[in-house]
PDB file of C-alpha atoms in Angstrom:
ATOM      1  CA  UNK A   1      12.934  28.275  -1.988  1.00  0.00           C
ATOM      2  CA  UNK A   2      10.612  27.704   0.955  1.00  0.00           C
ATOM      3  CA  UNK A   3      13.609  28.064   3.245  1.00  0.00           C
ATOM      4  CA  UNK A   4      14.526  31.016   1.869  1.00  0.00           C
ATOM      5  CA  UNK A   5      11.026  32.790   1.772  1.00  0.00           C
ATOM      6  CA  UNK A   6      10.950  31.180   5.990  1.00  0.00           C
ATOM      7  CA  UNK A   7      14.308  33.132   6.476  1.00  0.00           C
ATOM      8  CA  UNK A   8      12.944  36.598   4.833  1.00  0.00           C
ATOM      9  CA  UNK A   9       9.509  36.239   6.674  1.00  0.00           C
ATOM     10  CA  UNK A  10      11.778  36.028  10.406  1.00  0.00           C
ATOM     11  CA  UNK A  11      13.460  38.513   9.145  1.00  0.00           C
ATOM     12  CA  UNK A  12      10.855  41.047   8.242  1.00  0.00           C
ATOM     13  CA  UNK A  13       8.667  40.271  10.823  1.00  0.00           C
ATOM     14  CA  UNK A  14      11.325  40.465  13.718  1.00  0.00           C
ATOM     15  CA  UNK A  15      10.474  36.739  14.866  1.00  0.00           C
ATOM     16  CA  UNK A  16      13.080  34.467  16.763  1.00  0.00           C
ATOM     17  CA  UNK A  17      13.768  31.740  14.279  1.00  0.00           C
ATOM     18  CA  UNK A  18      12.701  28.361  14.393  1.00  0.00           C
ATOM     19  CA  UNK A  19      14.901  26.023  16.284  1.00  0.00           C
ATOM     20  CA  UNK A  20      15.603  23.859  12.652  1.00  0.00           C
ATOM     21  CA  UNK A  21      16.606  26.958  11.301  1.00  0.00           C
ATOM     22  CA  UNK A  22      18.543  28.403  14.606  1.00  0.00           C
ATOM     23  CA  UNK A  23      20.638  25.560  14.293  1.00  0.00           C
ATOM     24  CA  UNK A  24      21.164  25.977  10.729  1.00  0.00           C
ATOM     25  CA  UNK A  25      19.498  23.339  10.158  1.00  0.00           C
ATOM     26  CA  UNK A  26      17.188  23.225   7.237  1.00  0.00           C
ATOM     27  CA  UNK A  27      13.269  22.366   8.447  1.00  0.00           C
ATOM     28  CA  UNK A  28      11.564  19.079   8.113  1.00  0.00           C
ATOM     29  CA  UNK A  29      10.272  18.369   4.592  1.00  0.00           C
ATOM     30  CA  UNK A  30       6.019  17.091   5.074  1.00  0.00           C
ATOM     31  CA  UNK A  31       5.714  13.922   2.876  1.00  0.00           C
ATOM     32  CA  UNK A  32       2.638  12.214   2.195  1.00  0.00           C
ATOM     33  CA  UNK A  33       3.153   8.650   1.029  1.00  0.00           C
ATOM     34  CA  UNK A  34       0.231   6.702  -1.129  1.00  0.00           C
ATOM     35  CA  UNK A  35       0.368   2.657  -1.992  1.00  0.00           C
ATOM     36  CA  UNK A  36      -1.533   1.556  -4.155  1.00  0.00           C
ATOM     37  CA  UNK A  37      -3.115  -1.786  -4.807  1.00  0.00           C
ATOM     38  CA  UNK A  38      -1.785  -4.721  -6.812  1.00  0.00           C
ATOM     39  CA  UNK A  39      -1.987  -7.466  -5.238  1.00  0.00           C
ATOM     40  CA  UNK A  40       1.224  -9.346  -4.392  1.00  0.00           C
ATOM     41  CA  UNK A  41       3.068  -6.966  -6.884  1.00  0.00           C
ATOM     42  CA  UNK A  42       2.430  -4.815  -4.162  1.00  0.00           C
ATOM     43  CA  UNK A  43       4.621  -6.374  -1.756  1.00  0.00           C
ATOM     44  CA  UNK A  44       7.591  -4.051  -3.848  1.00  0.00           C
ATOM     45  CA  UNK A  45       6.266  -1.213  -1.801  1.00  0.00           C
ATOM     46  CA  UNK A  46       8.509  -2.413   0.870  1.00  0.00           C
ATOM     47  CA  UNK A  47      11.651  -1.978  -0.808  1.00  0.00           C
ATOM     48  CA  UNK A  48      10.057   1.530  -1.414  1.00  0.00           C
ATOM     49  CA  UNK A  49       9.800   1.587   2.283  1.00  0.00           C
ATOM     50  CA  UNK A  50      13.477   0.550   2.714  1.00  0.00           C
ATOM     51  CA  UNK A  51      13.778   4.000   1.134  1.00  0.00           C
ATOM     52  CA  UNK A  52      12.479   5.975   3.496  1.00  0.00           C
ATOM     53  CA  UNK A  53      14.494   3.912   6.247  1.00  0.00           C
ATOM     54  CA  UNK A  54      17.486   4.534   4.600  1.00  0.00           C
ATOM     55  CA  UNK A  55      17.086   8.315   4.438  1.00  0.00           C
ATOM     56  CA  UNK A  56      15.635   8.465   8.107  1.00  0.00           C
ATOM     57  CA  UNK A  57      12.730  10.190   7.207  1.00  0.00           C
ATOM     58  CA  UNK A  58       9.626   8.747   7.952  1.00  0.00           C
ATOM     59  CA  UNK A  59       6.194   9.874   5.288  1.00  0.00           C
ATOM     60  CA  UNK A  60       4.175  11.975   7.339  1.00  0.00           C
ATOM     61  CA  UNK A  61       1.111  10.407   6.603  1.00  0.00           C
ATOM     62  CA  UNK A  62       0.316   7.211   4.537  1.00  0.00           C
ATOM     63  CA  UNK A  63      -2.719   6.682   2.711  1.00  0.00           C
ATOM     64  CA  UNK A  64      -2.953   2.444   1.232  1.00  0.00           C
ATOM     65  CA  UNK A  65      -5.617   0.624  -1.205  1.00  0.00           C
ATOM     66  CA  UNK A  66      -5.852  -3.000  -0.857  1.00  0.00           C
ATOM     67  CA  UNK A  67      -1.917  -4.225  -0.464  1.00  0.00           C
ATOM     68  CA  UNK A  68      -1.136  -0.384   0.283  1.00  0.00           C
ATOM     69  CA  UNK A  69      -3.479  -0.162   2.898  1.00  0.00           C
ATOM     70  CA  UNK A  70      -2.002  -3.884   4.138  1.00  0.00           C
ATOM     71  CA  UNK A  71       2.045  -2.751   4.097  1.00  0.00           C
ATOM     72  CA  UNK A  72       0.865   0.444   4.902  1.00  0.00           C
ATOM     73  CA  UNK A  73      -0.509  -0.062   8.191  1.00  0.00           C
ATOM     74  CA  UNK A  74       2.548  -2.265   9.331  1.00  0.00           C
ATOM     75  CA  UNK A  75       4.696   0.646   8.602  1.00  0.00           C
ATOM     76  CA  UNK A  76       2.478   3.246  10.255  1.00  0.00           C
ATOM     77  CA  UNK A  77       2.472   0.726  13.775  1.00  0.00           C
ATOM     78  CA  UNK A  78       6.457   1.142  14.066  1.00  0.00           C
ATOM     79  CA  UNK A  79       7.882  -1.619  11.865  1.00  0.00           C
ATOM     80  CA  UNK A  80      10.695  -1.421   9.616  1.00  0.00           C
ATOM     81  CA  UNK A  81      10.452  -1.704   6.230  1.00  0.00           C
ATOM     82  CA  UNK A  82      13.487  -4.720   7.083  1.00  0.00           C
ATOM     83  CA  UNK A  83      10.592  -6.067   9.720  1.00  0.00           C
ATOM     84  CA  UNK A  84       7.819  -5.813   6.957  1.00  0.00           C
ATOM     85  CA  UNK A  85      10.024  -8.168   4.193  1.00  0.00           C
ATOM     86  CA  UNK A  86      10.603 -10.727   6.594  1.00  0.00           C
ATOM     87  CA  UNK A  87       6.887 -11.316   7.629  1.00  0.00           C
ATOM     88  CA  UNK A  88       6.051 -11.613   4.470  1.00  0.00           C
ATOM     89  CA  UNK A  89       8.876 -14.041   3.618  1.00  0.00           C
ATOM     90  CA  UNK A  90       7.192 -15.775   7.601  1.00  0.00           C
ATOM     91  CA  UNK A  91       3.974 -15.241   5.381  1.00  0.00           C
ATOM     92  CA  UNK A  92       5.806 -17.654   2.187  1.00  0.00           C
ATOM     93  CA  UNK A  93       6.271 -20.344   3.619  1.00  0.00           C
ATOM     94  CA  UNK A  94       3.170 -20.846   5.649  1.00  0.00           C
ATOM     95  CA  UNK A  95      -0.026 -22.684   6.247  1.00  0.00           C
ATOM     96  CA  UNK A  96      -1.625 -19.285   5.081  1.00  0.00           C
ATOM     97  CA  UNK A  97       0.133 -19.698   1.798  1.00  0.00           C
ATOM     98  CA  UNK A  98      -2.577 -21.534   0.220  1.00  0.00           C
ATOM     99  CA  UNK A  99      -3.254 -17.865  -1.086  1.00  0.00           C
ATOM    100  CA  UNK A 100      -0.122 -18.543  -4.091  1.00  0.00           C
ATOM    101  CA  UNK A 101      -1.612 -22.407  -4.718  1.00  0.00           C
ATOM    102  CA  UNK A 102      -5.144 -20.986  -6.118  1.00  0.00           C
ATOM    103  CA  UNK A 103      -2.672 -19.158  -8.774  1.00  0.00           C
ATOM    104  CA  UNK A 104      -0.333 -21.744  -9.602  1.00  0.00           C
ATOM    105  CA  UNK A 105      -1.728 -23.809 -13.023  1.00  0.00           C
ATOM    106  CA  UNK A 106      -3.291 -26.616 -12.328  1.00  0.00           C
ATOM    107  CA  UNK A 107      -2.862 -26.108  -8.600  1.00  0.00           C
ATOM    108  CA  UNK A 108      -5.788 -27.135  -5.706  1.00  0.00           C
ATOM    109  CA  UNK A 109      -6.956 -24.874  -2.907  1.00  0.00           C
ATOM    110  CA  UNK A 110      -6.795 -26.849   0.045  1.00  0.00           C
ATOM    111  CA  UNK A 111      -8.907 -26.581   3.852  1.00  0.00           C
ATOM    112  CA  UNK A 112      -6.006 -25.120   5.738  1.00  0.00           C
ATOM    113  CA  UNK A 113      -6.509 -23.901   8.954  1.00  0.00           C
ATOM    114  CA  UNK A 114      -6.958 -20.628   9.019  1.00  0.00           C
ATOM    115  CA  UNK A 115      -7.999 -20.022   5.362  1.00  0.00           C
ATOM    116  CA  UNK A 116     -10.932 -21.631   4.414  1.00  0.00           C
ATOM    117  CA  UNK A 117     -12.862 -22.037   1.369  1.00  0.00           C
ATOM    118  CA  UNK A 118     -15.641 -19.857   1.631  1.00  0.00           C
ATOM    119  CA  UNK A 119     -18.313 -19.014  -1.276  1.00  0.00           C
ATOM    120  CA  UNK A 120     -21.535 -18.369   0.711  1.00  0.00           C
ATOM    121  CA  UNK A 121     -20.539 -15.220   2.304  1.00  0.00           C
ATOM    122  CA  UNK A 122     -19.499 -13.587  -1.863  1.00  0.00           C
ATOM    123  CA  UNK A 123     -15.709 -14.673  -1.503  1.00  0.00           C
ATOM    124  CA  UNK A 124     -14.069 -17.885  -2.321  1.00  0.00           C
ATOM    125  CA  UNK A 125     -11.161 -17.775   0.444  1.00  0.00           C
ATOM    126  CA  UNK A 126     -11.446 -16.409   3.882  1.00  0.00           C
ATOM    127  CA  UNK A 127      -9.445 -13.569   4.662  1.00  0.00           C
ATOM    128  CA  UNK A 128      -9.646 -14.188   8.474  1.00  0.00           C
ATOM    129  CA  UNK A 129      -7.067 -15.746   9.272  1.00  0.00           C
ATOM    130  CA  UNK A 130      -4.472 -13.517   7.232  1.00  0.00           C
ATOM    131  CA  UNK A 131      -5.665 -10.525   9.450  1.00  0.00           C
ATOM    132  CA  UNK A 132      -5.015 -12.187  12.446  1.00  0.00           C
ATOM    133  CA  UNK A 133      -1.299 -13.296  11.396  1.00  0.00           C
ATOM    134  CA  UNK A 134      -1.363  -9.625  10.853  1.00  0.00           C
ATOM    135  CA  UNK A 135      -2.138  -8.599  13.859  1.00  0.00           C
ATOM    136  CA  UNK A 136       0.200 -10.683  15.453  1.00  0.00           C
ATOM    137  CA  UNK A 137       2.817  -8.526  14.687  1.00  0.00           C
ATOM    138  CA  UNK A 138       1.989  -5.227  15.667  1.00  0.00           C
ATOM    139  CA  UNK A 139       0.084  -4.107  19.016  1.00  0.00           C
ATOM    140  CA  UNK A 140      -1.711  -1.580  17.413  1.00  0.00           C
ATOM    141  CA  UNK A 141      -5.620  -2.131  16.976  1.00  0.00           C
ATOM    142  CA  UNK A 142      -7.120   1.104  16.360  1.00  0.00           C
ATOM    143  CA  UNK A 143      -6.327   4.023  13.854  1.00  0.00           C
ATOM    144  CA  UNK A 144      -5.217   5.934  17.271  1.00  0.00           C
ATOM    145  CA  UNK A 145      -2.838   3.240  18.001  1.00  0.00           C
ATOM    146  CA  UNK A 146      -0.678   3.944  15.288  1.00  0.00           C
ATOM    147  CA  UNK A 147       3.002   6.249  15.051  1.00  0.00           C
ATOM    148  CA  UNK A 148       2.173   7.936  11.670  1.00  0.00           C
ATOM    149  CA  UNK A 149      -1.575   8.867  10.587  1.00  0.00           C
ATOM    150  CA  UNK A 150      -2.679   6.227   8.183  1.00  0.00           C
ATOM    151  CA  UNK A 151      -5.840   6.545   5.664  1.00  0.00           C
ATOM    152  CA  UNK A 152      -7.052   3.079   4.626  1.00  0.00           C
ATOM    153  CA  UNK A 153      -9.386   2.869   1.398  1.00  0.00           C
ATOM    154  CA  UNK A 154     -12.390   1.008   0.097  1.00  0.00           C
ATOM    155  CA  UNK A 155     -15.587   0.771  -1.715  1.00  0.00           C
ATOM    156  CA  UNK A 156     -18.969   1.131  -1.238  1.00  0.00           C
ATOM    157  CA  UNK A 157     -20.526  -1.593  -2.773  1.00  0.00           C
ATOM    158  CA  UNK A 158     -23.702  -0.708  -3.481  1.00  0.00           C
ATOM    159  CA  UNK A 159     -23.003   3.033  -4.503  1.00  0.00           C
ATOM    160  CA  UNK A 160     -19.708   2.402  -5.779  1.00  0.00           C
ATOM    161  CA  UNK A 161     -18.212   5.672  -4.104  1.00  0.00           C
ATOM    162  CA  UNK A 162     -14.863   5.727  -2.522  1.00  0.00           C
ATOM    163  CA  UNK A 163     -15.096   5.072   1.963  1.00  0.00           C
ATOM    164  CA  UNK A 164     -12.320   6.707   3.638  1.00  0.00           C
ATOM    165  CA  UNK A 165     -11.275   4.581   6.137  1.00  0.00           C
ATOM    166  CA  UNK A 166      -9.236   6.242   9.476  1.00  0.00           C
ATOM    167  CA  UNK A 167     -10.508   5.455  12.848  1.00  0.00           C
ATOM    168  CA  UNK A 168     -12.005   2.597  14.933  1.00  0.00           C
ATOM    169  CA  UNK A 169     -11.026  -1.074  14.329  1.00  0.00           C
ATOM    170  CA  UNK A 170      -7.945  -0.780  12.317  1.00  0.00           C
ATOM    171  CA  UNK A 171      -8.063  -4.511  10.567  1.00  0.00           C
ATOM    172  CA  UNK A 172     -11.632  -4.504   9.775  1.00  0.00           C
ATOM    173  CA  UNK A 173     -10.682  -1.734   7.729  1.00  0.00           C
ATOM    174  CA  UNK A 174      -7.575  -3.079   6.547  1.00  0.00           C
ATOM    175  CA  UNK A 175      -9.472  -5.736   5.410  1.00  0.00           C
ATOM    176  CA  UNK A 176     -12.531  -4.089   3.635  1.00  0.00           C
ATOM    177  CA  UNK A 177      -9.769  -2.363   1.425  1.00  0.00           C
ATOM    178  CA  UNK A 178      -8.536  -5.831   0.135  1.00  0.00           C
ATOM    179  CA  UNK A 179     -11.702  -7.180  -0.128  1.00  0.00           C
ATOM    180  CA  UNK A 180     -11.174  -8.574  -3.573  1.00  0.00           C
ATOM    181  CA  UNK A 181     -14.301  -9.074  -5.124  1.00  0.00           C
ATOM    182  CA  UNK A 182     -15.425 -12.854  -5.892  1.00  0.00           C
ATOM    183  CA  UNK A 183     -11.806 -13.681  -3.974  1.00  0.00           C
ATOM    184  CA  UNK A 184     -12.559 -12.501  -0.337  1.00  0.00           C
ATOM    185  CA  UNK A 185     -15.279 -11.379   1.311  1.00  0.00           C
ATOM    186  CA  UNK A 186     -16.798  -8.028   1.340  1.00  0.00           C
ATOM    187  CA  UNK A 187     -16.788  -6.338   4.853  1.00  0.00           C
ATOM    188  CA  UNK A 188     -19.653  -4.739   7.277  1.00  0.00           C
ATOM    189  CA  UNK A 189     -19.356  -1.862   8.462  1.00  0.00           C
ATOM    190  CA  UNK A 190     -21.098   1.405   9.811  1.00  0.00           C
ATOM    191  CA  UNK A 191     -24.349   0.014   7.961  1.00  0.00           C
ATOM    192  CA  UNK A 192     -21.679  -0.125   4.864  1.00  0.00           C
ATOM    193  CA  UNK A 193     -21.131  -3.445   2.933  1.00  0.00           C
ATOM    194  CA  UNK A 194     -17.177  -2.508   1.534  1.00  0.00           C
ATOM    195  CA  UNK A 195     -15.402  -4.204  -0.924  1.00  0.00           C
ATOM    196  CA  UNK A 196     -12.001  -3.548  -2.161  1.00  0.00           C
ATOM    197  CA  UNK A 197     -10.784   0.149  -2.826  1.00  0.00           C
ATOM    198  CA  UNK A 198      -8.747  -0.932  -6.004  1.00  0.00           C
ATOM    199  CA  UNK A 199     -12.820  -0.867  -6.910  1.00  0.00           C
ATOM    200  CA  UNK A 200     -12.840   3.110  -6.857  1.00  0.00           C
ATOM    201  CA  UNK A 201      -9.138   5.123  -5.575  1.00  0.00           C
ATOM    202  CA  UNK A 202      -6.516   2.499  -6.309  1.00  0.00           C
ATOM    203  CA  UNK A 203      -3.597   4.491  -5.991  1.00  0.00           C
ATOM    204  CA  UNK A 204      -4.995   7.551  -3.224  1.00  0.00           C
ATOM    205  CA  UNK A 205      -2.638  10.190  -3.823  1.00  0.00           C
ATOM    206  CA  UNK A 206      -5.161  13.047  -4.448  1.00  0.00           C
ATOM    207  CA  UNK A 207      -5.971  12.101  -0.910  1.00  0.00           C
ATOM    208  CA  UNK A 208      -2.242  13.927   0.177  1.00  0.00           C
ATOM    209  CA  UNK A 209      -3.066  17.041  -2.050  1.00  0.00           C
ATOM    210  CA  UNK A 210      -2.701  20.207  -0.278  1.00  0.00           C
ATOM    211  CA  UNK A 211      -1.542  19.014   2.661  1.00  0.00           C
ATOM    212  CA  UNK A 212       2.002  17.722   2.505  1.00  0.00           C
ATOM    213  CA  UNK A 213       5.358  19.468   0.566  1.00  0.00           C
ATOM    214  CA  UNK A 214       6.150  16.637  -1.354  1.00  0.00           C
ATOM    215  CA  UNK A 215       3.437  13.773  -2.448  1.00  0.00           C
ATOM    216  CA  UNK A 216       4.577  10.478  -3.642  1.00  0.00           C
ATOM    217  CA  UNK A 217       2.804   7.938  -5.097  1.00  0.00           C
ATOM    218  CA  UNK A 218       3.819   4.115  -5.568  1.00  0.00           C
ATOM    219  CA  UNK A 219       1.714   2.526  -8.678  1.00  0.00           C
ATOM    220  CA  UNK A 220       1.891  -1.311  -8.573  1.00  0.00           C
ATOM    221  CA  UNK A 221      -1.204  -1.758 -11.017  1.00  0.00           C
ATOM    222  CA  UNK A 222       1.269  -3.714 -13.262  1.00  0.00           C
ATOM    223  CA  UNK A 223       1.467  -3.792 -16.867  1.00  0.00           C
ATOM    224  CA  UNK A 224      -0.421  -5.811 -19.600  1.00  0.00           C
ATOM    225  CA  UNK A 225       2.440  -7.008 -21.555  1.00  0.00           C
ATOM    226  CA  UNK A 226       2.405 -10.471 -22.750  1.00  0.00           C
ATOM    227  CA  UNK A 227       5.623 -12.404 -21.751  1.00  0.00           C
ATOM    228  CA  UNK A 228       7.048 -14.463 -23.577  1.00  0.00           C
ATOM    229  CA  UNK A 229       4.984 -18.454 -22.619  1.00  0.00           C
ATOM    230  CA  UNK A 230       1.974 -16.811 -21.578  1.00  0.00           C
ATOM    231  CA  UNK A 231      -0.696 -19.992 -23.018  1.00  0.00           C
ATOM    232  CA  UNK A 232      -3.973 -19.410 -22.508  1.00  0.00           C
ATOM    233  CA  UNK A 233      -5.218 -17.786 -18.981  1.00  0.00           C
ATOM    234  CA  UNK A 234      -7.691 -19.539 -16.123  1.00  0.00           C
ATOM    235  CA  UNK A 235     -10.731 -18.218 -15.106  1.00  0.00           C
ATOM    236  CA  UNK A 236      -8.481 -17.082 -12.159  1.00  0.00           C
ATOM    237  CA  UNK A 237      -6.447 -15.375 -14.137  1.00  0.00           C
ATOM    238  CA  UNK A 238      -8.924 -13.492 -16.112  1.00  0.00           C
ATOM    239  CA  UNK A 239     -10.571 -12.681 -13.157  1.00  0.00           C
ATOM    240  CA  UNK A 240      -8.131 -10.706 -11.839  1.00  0.00           C
ATOM    241  CA  UNK A 241      -6.943  -9.398 -14.603  1.00  0.00           C
ATOM    242  CA  UNK A 242      -9.598  -8.192 -15.500  1.00  0.00           C
ATOM    243  CA  UNK A 243      -9.918  -6.220 -11.766  1.00  0.00           C
ATOM    244  CA  UNK A 244      -6.358  -4.888 -12.772  1.00  0.00           C
ATOM    245  CA  UNK A 245      -7.364  -3.748 -15.939  1.00  0.00           C
ATOM    246  CA  UNK A 246     -10.069  -1.731 -14.137  1.00  0.00           C
ATOM    247  CA  UNK A 247      -7.545  -0.345 -11.397  1.00  0.00           C
ATOM    248  CA  UNK A 248      -5.302   0.595 -14.114  1.00  0.00           C
ATOM    249  CA  UNK A 249      -8.006   2.753 -16.054  1.00  0.00           C
ATOM    250  CA  UNK A 250      -8.905   4.235 -12.811  1.00  0.00           C
ATOM    251  CA  UNK A 251      -5.497   5.817 -11.944  1.00  0.00           C
ATOM    252  CA  UNK A 252      -5.003   6.851 -15.735  1.00  0.00           C
ATOM    253  CA  UNK A 253      -7.595   9.499 -15.635  1.00  0.00           C
ATOM    254  CA  UNK A 254      -7.126   9.894 -11.736  1.00  0.00           C
ATOM    255  CA  UNK A 255      -3.326  11.628 -13.432  1.00  0.00           C
ATOM    256  CA  UNK A 256      -5.353  13.778 -15.930  1.00  0.00           C
ATOM    257  CA  UNK A 257      -6.282  16.287 -13.333  1.00  0.00           C
ATOM    258  CA  UNK A 258      -2.475  16.071 -11.673  1.00  0.00           C
ATOM    259  CA  UNK A 259       0.284  14.453 -10.509  1.00  0.00           C
ATOM    260  CA  UNK A 260       2.094  13.205  -7.465  1.00  0.00           C
ATOM    261  CA  UNK A 261       4.855  15.240  -6.881  1.00  0.00           C
ATOM    262  CA  UNK A 262       6.719  11.975  -7.306  1.00  0.00           C
ATOM    263  CA  UNK A 263       5.521   8.937  -9.001  1.00  0.00           C
ATOM    264  CA  UNK A 264       7.042   5.586  -9.209  1.00  0.00           C
ATOM    265  CA  UNK A 265       5.862   2.575 -10.610  1.00  0.00           C
ATOM    266  CA  UNK A 266       8.147  -0.827  -9.892  1.00  0.00           C
ATOM    267  CA  UNK A 267       8.306  -2.761 -13.183  1.00  0.00           C
ATOM    268  CA  UNK A 268       7.617  -6.168 -11.706  1.00  0.00           C
ATOM    269  CA  UNK A 269       6.968  -8.823 -14.437  1.00  0.00           C
ATOM    270  CA  UNK A 270       5.925 -12.227 -13.925  1.00  0.00           C
ATOM    271  CA  UNK A 271       3.671 -12.058 -10.862  1.00  0.00           C
ATOM    272  CA  UNK A 272       0.424 -12.997 -10.135  1.00  0.00           C
ATOM    273  CA  UNK A 273      -2.217 -11.481  -7.726  1.00  0.00           C
ATOM    274  CA  UNK A 274      -1.484 -14.119  -5.220  1.00  0.00           C
ATOM    275  CA  UNK A 275       2.297 -14.692  -5.957  1.00  0.00           C
ATOM    276  CA  UNK A 276       3.229 -13.785  -2.395  1.00  0.00           C
ATOM    277  CA  UNK A 277       5.593 -16.416  -1.689  1.00  0.00           C
ATOM    278  CA  UNK A 278       7.761 -14.806  -4.364  1.00  0.00           C
ATOM    279  CA  UNK A 279       8.730 -11.572  -2.058  1.00  0.00           C
ATOM    280  CA  UNK A 280      12.593 -11.506  -2.631  1.00  0.00           C
ATOM    281  CA  UNK A 281      11.631 -12.014  -6.720  1.00  0.00           C
ATOM    282  CA  UNK A 282       9.659  -9.166  -6.426  1.00  0.00           C
ATOM    283  CA  UNK A 283      11.641  -6.690  -4.381  1.00  0.00           C
ATOM    284  CA  UNK A 284      14.443  -7.840  -6.376  1.00  0.00           C
ATOM    285  CA  UNK A 285      12.879  -6.497  -9.283  1.00  0.00           C
ATOM    286  CA  UNK A 286      11.994  -3.362  -7.140  1.00  0.00           C
ATOM    287  CA  UNK A 287      15.535  -2.472  -6.966  1.00  0.00           C
ATOM    288  CA  UNK A 288      15.375   0.421  -9.372  1.00  0.00           C
ATOM    289  CA  UNK A 289      12.184   1.624  -8.746  1.00  0.00           C
ATOM    290  CA  UNK A 290      13.862   1.857  -5.245  1.00  0.00           C
ATOM    291  CA  UNK A 291      17.044   3.653  -6.578  1.00  0.00           C
ATOM    292  CA  UNK A 292      14.342   6.041  -8.695  1.00  0.00           C
ATOM    293  CA  UNK A 293      13.001   7.108  -5.385  1.00  0.00           C
ATOM    294  CA  UNK A 294      16.028   7.762  -3.433  1.00  0.00           C
ATOM    295  CA  UNK A 295      16.878  10.372  -5.962  1.00  0.00           C
ATOM    296  CA  UNK A 296      14.103  12.108  -6.370  1.00  0.00           C
ATOM    297  CA  UNK A 297      13.391  12.470  -2.238  1.00  0.00           C
ATOM    298  CA  UNK A 298      17.138  13.412  -1.668  1.00  0.00           C
ATOM    299  CA  UNK A 299      16.532  15.971  -5.278  1.00  0.00           C
ATOM    300  CA  UNK A 300      13.402  16.774  -3.412  1.00  0.00           C
ATOM    301  CA  UNK A 301      15.535  18.287  -0.095  1.00  0.00           C
ATOM    302  CA  UNK A 302      14.325  14.807   1.946  1.00  0.00           C
ATOM    303  CA  UNK A 303      17.240  13.041   3.787  1.00  0.00           C
ATOM    304  CA  UNK A 304      18.612  12.429   7.264  1.00  0.00           C
ATOM    305  CA  UNK A 305      18.548  15.134   9.720  1.00  0.00           C
ATOM    306  CA  UNK A 306      21.340  17.709   9.466  1.00  0.00           C
ATOM    307  CA  UNK A 307      22.238  21.301   8.098  1.00  0.00           C
TER     308      UNK A 307
END
C-alpha cells in the first residue's frame, strides 16, 4: 500500500521516480529493532540477528537494554551475528566465565584475572574485565563510530528515570546499562549514578515508535513457570529472579499502551541469569522464535534487495 501511494504521488505531481522505483525495485523498509534485558537468555538475540543477516537487511536503528545493549553494540559496530556468536562461545570457555560459576549450585566465585570480587562500590563483581573483553572485538569506541545508530538504556539510581545514552563513550554506556543492582557496580556518568536499564525500561521499543516503518521488539525476560525438579532457590537465584519479575511487570505495563509491529519472545528454559557459557543451548532453543521473526519480516516486506 505504501509503495502504491508513492507511485500515485509521483504520477500526480510529475516527479521523477526514486531510483529504486525507477529500476522496478521496492524501496527499502525502515526497521527499528529493540533488544530487551534478560541476562544470559538474551543470547537469544543473536539468533534474531542471524535472521537479519540472512535477509540481507540491517536494522536502521537499535535500542538495547542490559544484555540487549551488549549484543546491540557489537552488531551496530559492524560485526555479523555469526561473529557475535563466536565471541560468546569464546567467553564461555575463558577465565571471564566466573560469571556463570556464581550461579552453579554450591559454586564459589573465584578471583579471576579480569573479573574480581568487589562490594565496596555497590557490586559483587567488577564489570571492567568483561567490557575490556568486548572492546577487543570491535574498533568502535564512541557512538559516532557505529555503523548502525544505537540507543543504550540505563536508569538513574536516584530518580528512577530512564536515561538514554546515544553519544560519547560507548562501553561506559554499556557498563551502565548492564549494571544489575547487587551484582555489578553502578556507573557515574554526566553527574548521574546509573544502574541497569531493566529497572526502568527493559524492552525499549517505545523509542522506535513513529521513526520506522516496522518496529521489532525481542523480549527475553523469560517466564515464571516452574521446571520439573526445581528445588528451593538460593539467595542469588531469588535476588535475580525477583529483578526479572519486576522487568516483566514493566514490559506488560508498557505493552498496554501499544505493541510493536513484531513482538518476539524466545522460549529459553533452564537458563539462569549468568549462564553465558550455555550459548549454544540458548541459541538452539531460540530457533523457533527466529523462524517466527523471519516469517513476520518477510510478510512485512523485509528481505534481500530486488524487485
